[in-house]
mmCIF file of C-alpha atoms in Angstrom:
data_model
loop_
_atom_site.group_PDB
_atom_site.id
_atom_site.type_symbol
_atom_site.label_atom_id
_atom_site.label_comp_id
_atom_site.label_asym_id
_atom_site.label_seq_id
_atom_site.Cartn_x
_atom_site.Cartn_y
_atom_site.Cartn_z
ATOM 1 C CA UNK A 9 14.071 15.296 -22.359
ATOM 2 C CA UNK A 10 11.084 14.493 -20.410
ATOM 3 C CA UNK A 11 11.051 16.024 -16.639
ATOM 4 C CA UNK A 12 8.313 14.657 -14.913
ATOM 5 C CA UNK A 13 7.145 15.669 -11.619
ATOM 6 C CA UNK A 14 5.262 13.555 -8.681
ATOM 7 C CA UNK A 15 2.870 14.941 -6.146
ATOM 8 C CA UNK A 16 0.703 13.628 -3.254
ATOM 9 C CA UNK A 17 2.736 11.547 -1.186
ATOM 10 C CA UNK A 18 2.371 11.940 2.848
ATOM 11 C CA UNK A 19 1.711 10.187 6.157
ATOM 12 C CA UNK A 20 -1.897 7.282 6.015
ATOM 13 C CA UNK A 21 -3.136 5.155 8.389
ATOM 14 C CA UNK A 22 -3.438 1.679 7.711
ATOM 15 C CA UNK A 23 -6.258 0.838 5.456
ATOM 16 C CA UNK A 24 -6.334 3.860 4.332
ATOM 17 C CA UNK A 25 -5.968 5.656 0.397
ATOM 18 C CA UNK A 26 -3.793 8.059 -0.983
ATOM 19 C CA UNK A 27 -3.602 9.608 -4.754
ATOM 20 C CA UNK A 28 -0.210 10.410 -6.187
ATOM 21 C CA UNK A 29 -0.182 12.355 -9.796
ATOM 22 C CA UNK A 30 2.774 12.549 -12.451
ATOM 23 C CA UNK A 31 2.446 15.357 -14.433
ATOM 24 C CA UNK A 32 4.956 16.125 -17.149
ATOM 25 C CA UNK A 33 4.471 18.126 -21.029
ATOM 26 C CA UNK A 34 3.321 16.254 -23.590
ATOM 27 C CA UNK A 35 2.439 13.130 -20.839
ATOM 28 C CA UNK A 36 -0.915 11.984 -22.863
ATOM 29 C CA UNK A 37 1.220 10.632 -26.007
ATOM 30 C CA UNK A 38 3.300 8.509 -23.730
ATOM 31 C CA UNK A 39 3.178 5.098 -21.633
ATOM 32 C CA UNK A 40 3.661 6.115 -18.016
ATOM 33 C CA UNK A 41 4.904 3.337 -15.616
ATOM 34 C CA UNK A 42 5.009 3.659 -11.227
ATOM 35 C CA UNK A 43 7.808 2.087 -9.121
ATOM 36 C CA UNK A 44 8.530 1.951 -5.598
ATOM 37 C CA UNK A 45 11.607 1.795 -3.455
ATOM 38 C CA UNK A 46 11.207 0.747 -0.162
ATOM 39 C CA UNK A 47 14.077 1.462 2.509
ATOM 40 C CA UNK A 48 17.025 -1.611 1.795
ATOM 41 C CA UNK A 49 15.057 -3.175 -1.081
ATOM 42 C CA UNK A 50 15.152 -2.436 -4.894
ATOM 43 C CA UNK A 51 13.249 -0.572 -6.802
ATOM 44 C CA UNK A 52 9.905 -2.708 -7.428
ATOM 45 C CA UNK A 53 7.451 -2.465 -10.528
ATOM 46 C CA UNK A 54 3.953 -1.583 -9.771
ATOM 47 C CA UNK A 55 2.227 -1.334 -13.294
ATOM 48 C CA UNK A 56 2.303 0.796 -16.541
ATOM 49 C CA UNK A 57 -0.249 2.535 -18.091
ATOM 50 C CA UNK A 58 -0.178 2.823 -22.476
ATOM 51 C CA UNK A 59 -0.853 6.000 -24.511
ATOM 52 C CA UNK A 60 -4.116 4.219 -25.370
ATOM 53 C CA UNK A 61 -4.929 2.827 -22.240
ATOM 54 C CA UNK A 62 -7.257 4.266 -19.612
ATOM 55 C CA UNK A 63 -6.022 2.466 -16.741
ATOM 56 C CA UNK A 64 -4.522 -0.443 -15.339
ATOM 57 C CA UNK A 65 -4.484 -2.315 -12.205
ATOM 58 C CA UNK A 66 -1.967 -3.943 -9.756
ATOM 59 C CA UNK A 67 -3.855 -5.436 -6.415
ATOM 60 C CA UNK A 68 -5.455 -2.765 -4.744
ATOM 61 C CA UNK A 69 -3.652 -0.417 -6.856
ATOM 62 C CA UNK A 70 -4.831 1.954 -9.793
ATOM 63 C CA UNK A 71 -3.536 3.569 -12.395
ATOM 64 C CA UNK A 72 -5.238 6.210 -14.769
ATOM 65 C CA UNK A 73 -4.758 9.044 -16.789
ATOM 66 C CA UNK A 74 -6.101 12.465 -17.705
ATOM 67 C CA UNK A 75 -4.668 13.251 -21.494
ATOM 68 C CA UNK A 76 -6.111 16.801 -20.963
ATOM 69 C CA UNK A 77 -4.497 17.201 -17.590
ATOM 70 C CA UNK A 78 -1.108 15.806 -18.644
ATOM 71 C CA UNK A 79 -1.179 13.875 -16.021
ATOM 72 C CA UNK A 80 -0.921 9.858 -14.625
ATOM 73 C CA UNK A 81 -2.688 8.820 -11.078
ATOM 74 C CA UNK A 82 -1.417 6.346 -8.986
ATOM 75 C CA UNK A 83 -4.580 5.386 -7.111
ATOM 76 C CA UNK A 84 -3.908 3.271 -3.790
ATOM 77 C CA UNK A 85 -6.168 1.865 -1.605
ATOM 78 C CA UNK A 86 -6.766 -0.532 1.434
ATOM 79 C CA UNK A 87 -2.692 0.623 2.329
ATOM 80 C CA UNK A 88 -0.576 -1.145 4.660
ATOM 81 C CA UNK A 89 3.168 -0.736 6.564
ATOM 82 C CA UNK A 90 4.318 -2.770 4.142
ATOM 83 C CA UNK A 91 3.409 -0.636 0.885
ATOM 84 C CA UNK A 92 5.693 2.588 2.473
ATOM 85 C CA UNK A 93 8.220 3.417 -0.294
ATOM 86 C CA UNK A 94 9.455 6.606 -2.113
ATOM 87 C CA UNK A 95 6.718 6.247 -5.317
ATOM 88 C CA UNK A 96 8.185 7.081 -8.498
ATOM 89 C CA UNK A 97 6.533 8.060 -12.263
ATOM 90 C CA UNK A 98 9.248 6.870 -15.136
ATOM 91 C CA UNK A 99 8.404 7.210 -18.715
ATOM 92 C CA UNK A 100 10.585 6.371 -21.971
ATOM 93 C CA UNK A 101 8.622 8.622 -23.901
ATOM 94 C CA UNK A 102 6.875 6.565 -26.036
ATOM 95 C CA UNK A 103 3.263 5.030 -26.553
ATOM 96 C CA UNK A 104 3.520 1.195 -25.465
ATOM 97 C CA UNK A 105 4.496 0.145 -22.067
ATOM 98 C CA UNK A 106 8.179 -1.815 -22.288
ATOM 99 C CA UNK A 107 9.522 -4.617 -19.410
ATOM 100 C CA UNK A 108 8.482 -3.426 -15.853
ATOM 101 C CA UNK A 109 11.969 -2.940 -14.732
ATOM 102 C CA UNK A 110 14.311 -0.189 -13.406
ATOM 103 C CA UNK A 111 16.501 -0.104 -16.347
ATOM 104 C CA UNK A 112 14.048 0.070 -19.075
ATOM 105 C CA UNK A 113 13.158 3.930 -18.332
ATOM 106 C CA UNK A 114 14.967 6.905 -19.329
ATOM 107 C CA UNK A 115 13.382 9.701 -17.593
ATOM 108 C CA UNK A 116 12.114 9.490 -14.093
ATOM 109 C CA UNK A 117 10.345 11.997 -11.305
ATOM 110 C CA UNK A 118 12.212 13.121 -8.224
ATOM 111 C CA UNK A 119 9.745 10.469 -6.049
ATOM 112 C CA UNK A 120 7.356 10.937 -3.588
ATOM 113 C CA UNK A 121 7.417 9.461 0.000
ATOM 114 C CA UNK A 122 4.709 7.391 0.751
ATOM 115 C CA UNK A 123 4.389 6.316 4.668
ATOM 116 C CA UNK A 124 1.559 4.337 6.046
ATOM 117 C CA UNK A 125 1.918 4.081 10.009
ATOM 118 C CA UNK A 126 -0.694 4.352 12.856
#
């Protein structure tokens, strides 16, 4: 059983940036990938990050990790209406990323609500 836990999530402006972090035990041997559900639309892949990787990259998007910290960063930037969602971490506990796709992770965070609004 992994539990992992999101963070950072709030209220941006337009254009603005945000950091969300996953943090769960063990995290650094694992492949971490980020969703988001926006309200009325399925849950959407963003990217995954490996055990090996340092980060990855999905538009203005960014994600990295800290294997001390236990912890995966979802780094966003440049954000819009359009990118507000509940943000969540999902992990099958194991070292190379799988399909991008709801039903290929076992364990997932509680989410995070992201709103960008002016």
């Amino acid at each position: 059983q992994v539990q992992l836990v999101e963070s950072g999530g709030g209220l941006v402006q337009p254009g603005g940036s945000l950091r969300l972090s996953c943090t769960a035990s063990n995290l650094g041997y694992y492949s971490v990938a980020w969703f988001r559900q926006a309200p009325g639309k399925e849950r959407e892949g963003i990217s995954c990050v490996g055990a090996t990787e340092g980060s990855t990259y999905w538009l203005d998007f960014t994600i990295s990790r800290d294997k001390a910290k236990n912890t995966v960063y979802l780094q966003m930037n440049n954000l819009k209406p359009e990118d507000t969602a509940v943000y969540y971490c999902a992990t099958n506990a194991v070292s190379t990323c799988g399909p991008l796709t709801q039903g290929a992770y076992d364990f997932w965070g509680q989410g995070t609500q992201v709103t960008v609004s002016s």
